[in-house]
Amino acid sequence: MADIVLDHITKKYGDGYEAVKSMDLEIKDGEFMILVGPSGCGKSTALNMIAGLEDISDGELKIGGEVVNSRAPKDRDIAMVFQNYALYPHMTVRENMGFALKLAKVDQKEIDRKVEEAAETLDLTEHLDRRPANLSGGQRQRVAMGRAIVREPKAFLMDEPLSNLDAKLRVQMRTEVAELQDRLGTTTVYVTHDQTEAMTLGDRVAVMRSGILQQVDTPGELYNDPVNLFVAGFIGSPSMNFVHGKVSGNEIELPFTTLPLTEDLRSAVGDSDGREVIAGLRPEHFEDAELVGDHLGAGVTFEAKIDLVESMGSELYAYFDAGSDQVDKVEQAASEAGLDELAGGDTNQIVARLAPESKARRGETLKLWVDQDRLLLFDPETGERLRA
Amino acid sequence: MTDRARSERRLGWLLCAPAAIAMLAVTAYPIGYAFVLSLQRVDLRFPEESGFVGFDNYSAVLSSDLWWTDLFNTIFLSVISVSIELCLGMAIALVMHRAIFGRGVVRTSVLIPYGIVTVVAAFSWQFAFAPDTGFVNQLPLIADDKDWFGERFSAFSVIIMAEVWKTTPFMALLLLAGLTTIDDGLYSAAKVDGASAWQRFTRITLPLMKPAILVALLFRTLDAFRIFDTIFIMTGGAQDTQSVSILGYQQLISRLNLGLGSAVSVLIFLCVLVIAVIFVKGLGARQPESGRA
């Protein structure tokens, strides 16, 4: 087991394209680190550089304190789980799992023991002598995991290992992966584009965009305290709502209501009265005013005409128009922050997540409540979060 | 079976019929006719002596030294040239597969020899090795007066070179097709698992290419066994370099002994059949398996 340190790691291709730009990341011994971001953000490239499958153009990579930049993958003592599993089709499950040990000239009895032990852990014992082609998706995924764990490597590298599974199996395997990593305590770097996996699996999550590391933090911190528009919009589902806002004294004017500014936010925006900002409010920080009860005072109520209601059973999504004629500014800032890559790029619509008891009806006006303490403000020019 | 299924099946047969009839006309009929001829004494120089002789022609062929020498020559040439072609073809296939730039140019230029008519290629090689006018004898380390076609095994070596030069591209192309079915991810996985380049080749590439290799070997062996043009041009069968096809040609065309010639042809057909059965049944050259997990 070992820690992994990326020190200004850069990947530059022959045509000058930089897939990963000066990435700094320290992954602690035994930590479960998630690399997350939209496709093309450089997360897989970063993982391949750690594995040694891609050359590092610049910077230093240390595994267990040793610089490994110029080492071949086999000399880095890492194991990898691939998105399509990359199981050897001509070998049985047993041979697949034991292949690395066999190449390392480990004694055959020892190989058998380790493979059987891993098969036991992964519930693969009865499939040991079958070929990958005869296994189900979930079983293949397990074999890929097994191939990694029999080696007892310094670190596991996983490249979207669950994305080829159907939704139900993915949830089940997610739990199993988490349990396995917890039990083995092996340093793990896990690449995914799925923010649910990122939030549920990782000790810490590194959010990337266009080759640049945006923020590294625990899932909770990423959710509560994002550093910029991109992270704020990427983490959380449905995505955070962004609206144009204008500071006016101790208040901020939003298209649909006016919110008082907390002390912190007040100092964050500075003295400039009339400053224009982008305000971020998560869908879950809205509620049907009738259902808020005692907390009513902690927020502001306003009326909105509901355009669409989606019922999920356990919750209800109500969409209403931001009603702003200055939508362009938000859109521009959002696209600069890369948010148009995300689903639901319609900045004109605000989505509120309401309790299922809500009487929200399409086309009717509803009294909504919003939690004023959860308001986040961003600089419209840079997309950076405004903080005290 | 329902009516619908039955009529669909009938339609299937009807649609296959033209192709099946064409195949029978151009393959089954000549083979059958050759077999019939081989059981008769048919010599165009003595047409009045024709008649059914049973397996006499076969015993005549099988008891002659000439047949066995020619059979040895044919097997020798086939084994040596196909082995060399397999190694070279594999190397070229790997290069074509890995070529990053100029893929089209590489593939096209590799294929040029295969596009040249065998007779023309054979003449080119013969001219190159001709003792008086060829350039090969001008090269250093080679005796100026070496008579390549004057001795059995030096003639074989030139014949093999010409064959290899001409048909390696075909081998390479068949192998390349097998190579492209292998998922690149397997090589990444093998690298991480600690396999060296050589181990990746022997433990991943070769086993997964086995079906493609067997198909390529089958095609080329059957082809090589029927070698005719190159030998005919270079030595005409002199210096004991005759192949079984040349033997058949001589009996049929030069000596007009259709019965004996047909017996040779039928025996060649049987040899080819045995080779095919060995590859298909014995070595399992069945449909290529998918290289993906």
XYZ file of C-alpha atoms in Angstrom:
681
model
C 0.000 0.000 0.000
C 1.155 3.462 -0.739
C 0.268 7.045 -1.283
C 0.184 8.528 -4.778
C 1.365 12.043 -5.459
C 0.783 13.918 -8.693
C 3.077 16.907 -8.837
C 2.257 19.291 -11.701
C 1.416 16.379 -13.979
C 0.811 17.433 -17.571
C -0.169 15.464 -20.645
C 0.524 17.169 -23.930
C -0.049 15.427 -27.228
C 1.989 15.835 -30.385
C -0.517 18.272 -31.852
C -0.118 20.567 -28.839
C -3.396 19.593 -27.200
C -3.113 19.467 -23.426
C -5.360 16.754 -22.021
C -4.220 17.280 -18.442
C -2.829 20.605 -17.314
C -0.424 20.800 -14.398
C -2.440 18.574 -12.091
C -1.568 18.524 -8.401
C -3.127 15.799 -6.318
C -2.116 13.914 -3.198
C -3.835 10.619 -2.641
C -3.239 9.315 0.853
C -2.373 5.757 1.715
C -5.571 3.707 1.763
C -7.697 6.513 0.446
C -10.540 6.051 -2.032
C -10.087 8.921 -4.458
C -12.587 9.624 -7.215
C -11.716 11.499 -10.394
C -14.928 12.865 -11.802
C -15.856 15.163 -14.645
C -17.666 15.270 -17.966
C -16.282 13.233 -20.854
C -13.101 14.650 -22.308
C -12.097 16.335 -19.055
C -8.832 14.390 -18.838
C -9.750 12.075 -15.981
C -9.023 8.867 -17.869
C -5.804 10.327 -19.238
C -4.761 11.157 -15.700
C -5.509 7.593 -14.617
C -3.605 6.127 -17.567
C -0.618 8.254 -16.627
C -0.719 6.882 -13.101
C -0.942 3.369 -14.576
C 1.921 4.015 -16.965
C -0.171 3.382 -20.070
C 0.416 6.969 -21.183
C 3.652 8.902 -20.906
C 3.784 11.867 -18.587
C 4.756 14.977 -20.573
C 5.704 17.052 -17.589
C 5.645 16.862 -13.805
C 6.423 14.127 -11.349
C 4.438 11.075 -10.294
C 5.281 9.370 -7.025
C 3.870 6.081 -5.826
C 4.880 5.180 -2.284
C 7.412 7.988 -2.242
C 9.255 6.830 -5.356
C 9.252 8.721 -8.623
C 7.826 6.316 -11.204
C 7.565 8.552 -14.302
C 9.784 6.365 -16.433
C 8.733 2.992 -15.058
C 6.738 0.555 -17.173
C 3.265 -0.301 -15.842
C 4.494 -3.686 -14.622
C 7.118 -2.060 -12.428
C 4.673 0.284 -10.712
C 2.906 -2.429 -8.711
C -0.575 -1.217 -9.550
C -3.613 -3.124 -10.726
C -6.233 -1.751 -13.044
C -9.889 -2.446 -13.711
C -10.992 -1.392 -17.174
C -14.326 -0.089 -18.371
C -14.837 -2.999 -20.772
C -13.099 -5.319 -18.256
C -10.466 -6.372 -20.852
C -10.672 -10.007 -19.774
C -8.562 -12.390 -21.831
C -11.181 -14.298 -23.859
C -8.994 -17.355 -24.408
C -8.374 -17.910 -20.707
C -10.648 -19.277 -18.001
C -11.631 -17.118 -15.055
C -8.919 -18.862 -13.030
C -6.260 -18.144 -15.666
C -7.426 -14.567 -16.068
C -7.110 -13.909 -12.355
C -3.798 -15.706 -12.029
C -2.182 -14.257 -15.172
C -0.243 -11.477 -13.463
C 1.051 -13.833 -10.762
C 2.049 -16.369 -13.372
C 4.021 -13.736 -15.258
C 5.657 -12.786 -11.974
C 6.701 -16.461 -11.681
C 4.843 -17.013 -8.440
C 4.650 -20.654 -7.383
C 1.608 -22.374 -8.942
C 0.264 -23.541 -5.568
C 0.471 -20.012 -4.256
C -1.336 -18.727 -7.362
C -4.117 -21.298 -6.891
C -4.485 -20.360 -3.248
C -4.718 -16.633 -3.945
C -7.065 -17.036 -6.892
C -9.377 -19.291 -4.896
C -9.326 -16.897 -1.983
C -10.236 -13.963 -4.217
C -12.895 -16.049 -5.971
C -14.388 -16.821 -2.567
C -14.519 -13.129 -1.699
C -16.158 -12.253 -4.998
C -18.530 -15.213 -5.129
C -16.871 -16.583 -8.249
C -15.784 -20.005 -7.007
C -18.218 -21.967 -9.143
C -17.247 -20.009 -12.271
C -13.479 -20.450 -12.009
C -13.218 -22.807 -14.954
C -15.513 -20.937 -17.299
C -14.505 -18.538 -20.051
C -15.435 -14.835 -19.880
C -17.750 -15.211 -22.890
C -19.983 -17.484 -20.794
C -20.352 -15.055 -17.901
C -22.911 -12.331 -17.273
C -21.913 -8.672 -17.192
C -21.853 -8.571 -13.409
C -19.734 -11.721 -13.212
C -17.241 -10.353 -15.727
C -17.016 -7.187 -13.712
C -16.241 -9.292 -10.643
C -13.560 -11.225 -12.511
C -11.972 -7.920 -13.490
C -11.996 -6.927 -9.818
C -10.616 -10.328 -8.870
C -7.770 -9.989 -11.318
C -6.830 -6.784 -9.538
C -7.113 -8.008 -5.967
C -5.165 -11.274 -6.294
C -2.069 -9.224 -6.965
C -2.263 -7.348 -3.694
C -0.907 -4.247 -5.426
C 0.038 -0.895 -3.934
C -2.959 0.700 -5.575
C -6.094 -0.057 -7.560
C -6.855 2.060 -10.592
C -10.424 1.796 -11.836
C -11.592 3.308 -15.102
C -15.398 3.585 -15.048
C -15.668 -0.038 -13.926
C -19.439 0.021 -13.483
C -20.530 1.961 -16.538
C -21.156 -1.152 -18.662
C -23.645 -2.581 -16.154
C -27.370 -1.993 -16.125
C -28.719 0.475 -13.598
C -29.797 -2.025 -10.936
C -26.597 -4.041 -11.043
C -24.563 -0.852 -10.970
C -26.078 0.155 -7.649
C -25.424 -3.311 -6.221
C -21.825 -3.434 -7.473
C -21.245 0.081 -6.186
C -21.911 -1.120 -2.678
C -19.699 -4.152 -3.211
C -16.824 -2.069 -4.524
C -17.111 0.247 -1.529
C -17.129 -2.666 0.918
C -14.221 -4.352 -0.819
C -12.077 -1.250 -0.788
C -12.934 -0.636 2.822
C -11.955 -4.195 3.797
C -8.726 -4.302 1.795
C -7.753 -0.747 2.638
C -5.853 -0.419 -0.626
C -5.280 3.022 -2.094
C -7.782 3.380 -4.933
C -8.149 5.861 -7.755
C -11.545 5.589 -9.383
C -12.551 7.404 -12.544
C -16.207 8.043 -13.275
C -18.452 10.535 -15.016
C -21.316 9.594 -12.754
C -21.636 12.022 -9.885
C -23.727 9.599 -7.837
C -20.824 7.120 -7.863
C -18.466 9.947 -7.035
C -20.520 11.128 -4.083
C -21.263 7.703 -2.625
C -17.938 5.916 -3.101
C -15.174 8.341 -2.474
C -13.367 9.440 0.627
C -12.486 12.440 -1.458
C -13.531 13.543 -4.911
C -11.418 15.397 -7.448
C -13.549 17.305 -9.954
C -11.904 17.925 -13.325
C -12.836 19.991 -16.321
C -10.924 20.515 -19.579
C -7.782 19.005 -18.119
C -7.807 21.276 -15.100
C -8.411 20.069 -11.578
C -11.223 22.229 -10.170
C -11.591 21.109 -6.584
C -10.577 18.212 -4.370
C -12.698 17.653 -1.311
C -14.947 15.281 0.551
C -18.317 14.731 -1.130
C -20.019 16.814 1.574
C -17.713 19.778 1.125
C -18.084 19.680 -2.649
C -21.820 19.857 -2.227
C -21.895 22.544 0.421
C -18.880 24.576 -0.485
C -18.091 24.439 -4.229
C -15.298 26.712 -5.409
C -16.850 27.727 -8.702
C -19.860 27.554 -10.984
C -18.673 24.358 -12.610
C -18.347 22.328 -9.438
C -21.574 23.786 -8.090
C -23.410 22.782 -11.254
C -21.752 19.385 -11.632
C -22.323 18.095 -8.122
C -25.900 17.495 -7.070
C -28.873 16.125 -8.931
C -30.901 17.822 -10.271
C -28.273 20.498 -10.881
C -28.094 23.747 -9.009
C -30.230 26.579 -10.412
C -28.318 29.642 -11.536
C -29.999 33.034 -11.872
C -28.811 36.521 -12.448
C -28.762 38.664 -9.304
C -28.118 42.276 -8.437
C -26.790 43.404 -5.063
C -28.787 46.226 -3.523
C -27.770 47.225 -0.013
C -28.184 44.248 2.250
C -30.316 42.403 -0.220
C -29.961 40.682 -3.516
C -32.553 41.041 -6.241
C -33.276 37.820 -8.033
C -35.637 37.557 -11.013
C -38.345 35.963 -8.929
C -37.771 37.392 -5.454
C -35.444 39.364 -3.255
C -33.297 37.668 -0.659
C -31.525 39.235 2.316
C -27.745 38.767 2.282
C -26.085 37.081 5.237
C -23.097 38.802 6.861
C -20.689 36.518 5.058
C -22.233 37.070 1.658
C -22.406 40.770 2.297
C -18.678 40.952 2.864
C -18.062 38.545 -0.009
C -19.625 40.848 -2.580
C -17.768 43.893 -1.208
C -19.071 47.423 -0.981
C -20.040 47.857 -4.572
C -23.751 48.476 -4.525
C -25.472 47.362 -7.674
C -22.920 44.669 -8.343
C -24.150 41.957 -10.656
C -23.592 38.385 -9.617
C -24.777 34.892 -10.395
C -26.832 33.344 -7.644
C -26.946 29.594 -7.142
C -29.781 27.809 -5.370
C -30.144 24.045 -5.200
C -33.549 22.533 -6.058
C -33.692 20.922 -2.606
C -33.457 24.288 -0.901
C -36.871 25.252 -2.192
C -40.073 24.012 -0.623
C -43.791 24.417 -0.885
C -44.436 27.281 1.560
C -47.415 25.452 3.064
C -45.241 22.536 4.093
C -42.361 24.442 5.635
C -43.936 24.960 9.022
C -41.686 26.414 11.699
C -38.757 27.160 9.385
C -40.741 29.736 7.467
C -38.755 32.540 9.075
C -35.418 31.112 7.926
C -36.278 31.805 4.318
C -38.232 33.930 1.944
C -41.531 33.116 0.323
C -42.575 34.130 -3.135
C -45.146 33.191 -5.729
C -44.349 31.399 -8.924
C -46.358 30.063 -11.808
C -45.530 26.365 -12.177
C -44.832 25.297 -15.770
C -44.292 21.606 -15.199
C -44.534 19.115 -12.356
C -42.660 15.811 -12.341
C -43.560 13.378 -9.623
C -40.912 10.871 -8.562
C -43.114 9.369 -5.884
C -40.793 10.227 -3.028
C -40.394 13.779 -4.227
C -41.759 16.221 -6.704
C -39.949 18.466 -9.149
C -41.676 21.742 -9.946
C -40.340 23.866 -12.794
C -41.002 27.568 -13.030
C -39.779 30.354 -15.237
C -36.938 32.484 -13.930
C -38.757 35.286 -15.661
C -35.558 37.139 -16.267
C -34.852 39.187 -19.337
C -31.191 39.041 -18.401
C -30.894 35.308 -18.876
C -28.175 35.892 -21.451
C -25.687 36.936 -18.818
C -26.189 33.795 -16.812
C -26.013 31.693 -19.913
C -22.792 33.288 -20.963
C -21.185 32.800 -17.569
C -22.473 29.250 -17.400
C -21.099 28.354 -20.783
C -17.765 29.862 -19.861
C -17.792 27.675 -16.788
C -18.465 24.684 -19.003
C -21.940 24.097 -17.689
C -23.477 23.752 -21.106
C -21.766 20.371 -21.143
C -24.066 19.336 -18.352
C -27.583 18.115 -18.709
C -30.380 20.633 -18.390
C -28.613 23.632 -19.819
C -31.872 25.582 -19.841
C -30.973 28.416 -17.512
C -34.352 29.984 -17.949
C -36.086 27.328 -15.890
C -35.785 26.959 -12.174
C -36.409 23.547 -10.702
C -37.587 23.170 -7.124
C -37.621 19.848 -5.308
C -40.708 19.687 -3.163
C -42.133 17.230 -0.680
C -44.568 14.768 -2.306
C -47.433 16.215 -0.278
C -47.174 19.482 -2.197
C -50.268 20.610 -4.048
C -48.220 21.982 -6.945
C -50.168 21.804 -10.194
C -49.101 22.582 -13.688
C -50.174 26.063 -14.763
C -51.163 27.141 -11.254
C -49.476 29.679 -9.072
C -47.778 28.267 -6.011
C -46.345 29.906 -2.943
C -42.748 28.749 -2.675
C -40.230 29.084 0.114
C -36.484 29.260 -0.364
C -33.784 28.761 2.265
C -31.892 32.057 2.263
C -28.908 30.612 4.123
C -28.086 28.231 1.287
C -27.657 30.947 -1.303
C -24.295 30.833 -3.107
C -22.933 33.717 -5.152
C -20.537 33.555 -8.093
C -18.583 36.117 -10.030
C -20.187 36.374 -13.483
C -16.843 37.131 -15.139
C -14.708 34.315 -13.714
C -17.294 31.851 -12.457
C -15.451 31.808 -9.128
C -17.451 31.533 -5.962
C -17.697 34.778 -3.947
C -16.728 34.166 -0.342
C -15.931 36.226 2.651
C -43.895 -27.379 -39.538
C -46.365 -24.671 -40.496
C -47.203 -23.873 -44.096
C -45.441 -20.568 -43.792
C -42.206 -22.133 -42.536
C -42.393 -24.767 -45.264
C -42.835 -22.253 -48.070
C -40.040 -20.124 -46.644
C -37.778 -23.129 -46.660
C -38.700 -23.896 -50.245
C -37.989 -20.313 -51.227
C -34.595 -20.623 -49.499
C -33.697 -23.651 -51.596
C -34.899 -21.959 -54.760
C -32.758 -18.908 -54.056
C -29.698 -21.096 -53.432
C -30.273 -23.200 -56.526
C -28.569 -21.042 -59.184
C -25.392 -20.762 -57.130
C -25.461 -24.455 -56.282
C -25.925 -25.420 -59.928
C -23.078 -23.133 -61.011
C -20.810 -24.638 -58.369
C -21.681 -28.166 -59.415
C -21.070 -27.351 -63.097
C -17.614 -25.891 -62.550
C -16.330 -28.128 -59.744
C -18.236 -31.371 -59.331
C -18.513 -32.073 -63.026
C -14.778 -31.683 -63.894
C -13.766 -33.662 -60.840
C -16.230 -36.412 -61.678
C -15.141 -36.447 -65.313
C -11.452 -36.605 -64.324
C -12.261 -39.573 -62.106
C -14.060 -41.347 -64.949
C -11.124 -40.704 -67.299
C -8.662 -41.947 -64.710
C -10.299 -45.367 -64.761
C -9.799 -45.716 -68.507
C -6.985 -46.077 -70.911
C -7.307 -42.870 -72.931
C -4.271 -41.892 -74.935
C -4.881 -39.457 -77.758
C -1.905 -40.898 -79.637
C -3.592 -44.325 -79.651
C -7.299 -43.493 -79.678
C -8.310 -46.948 -80.888
C -6.876 -48.588 -77.758
C -9.202 -46.785 -75.338
C -11.090 -48.813 -72.780
C -11.898 -49.358 -69.117
C -8.843 -50.450 -67.144
C -9.996 -50.061 -63.516
C -7.305 -48.775 -61.153
C -4.416 -49.637 -63.467
C -3.583 -45.979 -64.049
C -3.364 -45.412 -60.278
C -1.058 -48.363 -59.730
C 1.079 -47.113 -62.620
C 1.369 -43.681 -61.004
C 1.872 -44.895 -57.442
C 4.526 -47.431 -58.444
C 6.610 -44.883 -60.341
C 9.543 -43.158 -58.697
C 8.678 -39.991 -60.547
C 5.402 -39.533 -58.615
C 7.103 -39.971 -55.263
C 9.972 -37.629 -56.136
C 7.503 -35.020 -57.329
C 5.344 -35.481 -54.252
C 8.393 -34.969 -52.048
C 9.321 -31.829 -54.041
C 5.812 -30.451 -53.692
C 5.607 -31.080 -49.946
C 9.116 -29.736 -49.426
C 8.353 -26.523 -51.352
C 4.989 -26.094 -49.628
C 6.267 -26.560 -46.092
C 9.312 -24.328 -46.504
C 7.589 -21.520 -48.388
C 4.452 -21.485 -46.202
C 6.557 -21.445 -43.012
C 8.595 -18.498 -44.237
C 5.444 -16.752 -45.434
C 3.808 -17.221 -42.040
C 6.718 -15.603 -40.174
C 7.162 -12.764 -42.655
C 3.424 -12.317 -43.066
C 2.985 -12.039 -39.296
C 5.745 -9.440 -39.085
C 4.241 -7.433 -41.935
C 0.739 -7.718 -40.443
C 2.035 -6.356 -37.130
C 3.711 -3.470 -38.938
C 0.582 -2.714 -40.963
C -1.543 -2.863 -37.822
C 0.723 -0.556 -35.854
C 1.533 1.859 -38.695
C 0.495 5.261 -37.395
C 1.165 7.363 -40.460
C 0.989 6.369 -44.095
C -1.257 3.401 -43.351
C -2.714 3.410 -46.842
C 0.697 3.683 -48.506
C 2.137 0.869 -46.367
C -0.779 -1.449 -47.054
C -0.835 -0.722 -50.774
C 2.898 -1.125 -51.280
C 2.918 -4.395 -49.360
C 0.214 -5.728 -51.646
C 1.974 -4.922 -54.950
C 3.733 -8.324 -55.363
C 0.420 -10.102 -54.895
C -1.060 -8.046 -57.705
C 1.561 -9.178 -60.223
C 0.788 -12.133 -62.481
C 2.663 -15.221 -61.241
C 4.239 -15.889 -64.631
C 5.545 -12.329 -64.852
C 6.921 -12.523 -61.317
C 8.579 -15.851 -62.091
C 10.245 -14.394 -65.178
C 11.520 -11.399 -63.171
C 13.122 -13.686 -60.630
C 14.508 -15.929 -63.325
C 16.124 -12.953 -65.066
C 17.543 -11.722 -61.776
C 19.175 -15.088 -61.115
C 20.212 -15.844 -64.696
C 23.950 -16.767 -64.595
C 24.982 -14.514 -67.495
C 22.639 -11.513 -67.474
C 21.151 -11.488 -63.977
C 22.231 -8.975 -61.363
C 22.334 -11.404 -58.477
C 25.655 -12.912 -59.555
C 27.144 -9.416 -59.664
C 26.498 -9.016 -55.953
C 29.428 -9.398 -53.575
C 29.920 -12.784 -51.858
C 28.230 -14.616 -54.746
C 30.277 -16.455 -57.347
C 30.009 -14.717 -60.725
C 29.366 -17.957 -62.542
C 26.919 -19.607 -60.144
C 24.329 -21.533 -62.132
C 21.259 -21.228 -59.926
C 19.017 -23.392 -62.071
C 21.651 -26.023 -62.788
C 21.294 -27.787 -59.470
C 18.259 -29.060 -57.575
C 18.388 -27.239 -54.229
C 19.720 -23.912 -55.513
C 16.853 -23.980 -58.019
C 14.477 -24.736 -55.146
C 15.796 -21.786 -53.186
C 15.071 -19.377 -56.051
C 11.628 -20.925 -56.574
C 10.888 -20.549 -52.859
C 12.064 -16.935 -52.837
C 9.796 -16.102 -55.769
C 6.851 -17.856 -54.137
C 7.429 -16.182 -50.792
C 7.846 -12.750 -52.384
C 4.652 -13.190 -54.326
C 2.294 -14.611 -51.733
C 3.458 -13.203 -48.391
C 1.188 -10.155 -48.877
C -1.820 -12.448 -49.068
C -0.759 -14.149 -45.857
C -0.173 -10.762 -44.231
C -3.602 -9.565 -45.259
C -5.351 -12.608 -43.793
C -3.364 -12.256 -40.571
C -4.075 -8.535 -40.379
C -7.785 -9.306 -40.486
C -7.312 -11.568 -37.456
C -5.164 -9.011 -35.693
C -7.742 -6.243 -35.943
C -10.329 -8.331 -34.081
C -8.210 -8.233 -30.912
C -9.334 -5.577 -28.454
C -6.567 -3.075 -27.713
C -7.700 -2.995 -24.098
C -6.326 -6.517 -23.671
C -2.837 -5.200 -24.329
C -3.271 -2.455 -21.753
C -4.487 -5.048 -19.267
C -1.543 -7.305 -20.078
C 0.896 -4.412 -19.672
C -0.511 -3.674 -16.240
C -0.412 -7.393 -15.446
C 3.308 -7.289 -16.128
C 3.622 -8.861 -19.560
C 6.620 -7.868 -21.667
C 6.169 -7.119 -25.367
C 7.182 -10.677 -26.251
C 4.845 -12.147 -23.628
C 2.004 -10.001 -24.917
C 2.664 -11.437 -28.369
C 2.885 -15.067 -27.290
C 0.199 -15.065 -24.583
C -2.367 -12.677 -26.029
C -1.841 -12.124 -29.753
C -1.002 -15.665 -30.851
C -3.722 -17.547 -28.944
C -6.369 -15.061 -30.037
C -5.141 -15.198 -33.621
C -5.118 -18.983 -33.768
C -8.271 -19.178 -35.907
C -6.970 -16.536 -38.327
C -3.549 -18.206 -38.491
C -5.086 -21.592 -39.253
C -7.300 -20.161 -41.981
C -4.316 -18.357 -43.526
C -2.207 -21.530 -43.350
C -5.001 -23.586 -44.867
C -5.437 -21.241 -47.815
C -1.740 -20.904 -48.446
C -0.933 -24.600 -48.049
C -3.635 -25.597 -50.512
C -2.306 -22.959 -52.873
C 1.317 -23.918 -52.428
C 0.575 -27.598 -52.941
C -0.669 -26.857 -56.442
C 2.502 -24.925 -57.379
C 2.953 -24.848 -61.159
C 3.702 -21.491 -62.850
C 6.941 -20.640 -61.067
C 8.543 -24.032 -61.610
C 7.288 -24.206 -65.177
C 8.947 -20.860 -66.007
C 12.182 -21.289 -64.071
C 13.233 -24.894 -64.651
C 10.382 -26.509 -66.511
C 10.829 -29.336 -64.029
C 14.460 -29.990 -64.842
C 17.032 -31.012 -62.184
C 14.370 -32.989 -60.302
C 12.428 -29.860 -59.407
C 9.124 -31.078 -60.772
C 5.946 -30.723 -58.709
C 2.923 -33.015 -58.930
C 1.020 -30.400 -60.916
C 3.795 -30.335 -63.519
C 3.642 -34.111 -63.654
C -0.080 -33.984 -64.310
C 0.422 -31.309 -66.971
C 3.059 -33.385 -68.743
C 0.915 -36.489 -68.811
C -2.171 -34.634 -69.984
C -0.877 -31.956 -72.326
C 2.578 -33.027 -73.487
C 2.062 -36.743 -73.712
C -1.687 -36.621 -74.294
C -2.192 -39.560 -71.932
C -5.528 -38.438 -70.508
C -6.065 -41.576 -68.394
C -2.731 -41.387 -66.591
C -2.889 -37.577 -66.325
C -6.372 -37.735 -64.840
C -5.171 -40.292 -62.290
C -2.459 -37.808 -61.245
C -5.058 -35.024 -61.026
C -7.351 -37.119 -58.886
C -4.442 -37.997 -56.586
C -3.596 -34.274 -56.244
C -7.236 -33.630 -55.429
C -7.116 -36.307 -52.721
C -3.925 -34.797 -51.222
C -5.570 -31.377 -51.115
C -8.631 -32.913 -49.485
C -6.471 -34.566 -46.820
C -4.706 -31.252 -46.084
C -8.032 -29.465 -45.760
C -9.451 -32.144 -43.467
C -6.345 -32.031 -41.254
C -6.643 -28.260 -40.856
C -10.384 -28.100 -40.384
C -10.926 -31.141 -38.180
C -7.541 -31.805 -36.647
C -6.416 -28.304 -35.788
C -9.824 -26.740 -35.365
C -9.643 -23.992 -37.982
C -13.266 -23.197 -37.576
C -14.997 -19.872 -37.642
C -12.803 -17.218 -36.054
C -13.730 -16.610 -32.430
C -14.314 -13.052 -31.396
C -11.281 -11.480 -29.761
C -13.413 -9.430 -27.444
C -14.398 -10.385 -23.944
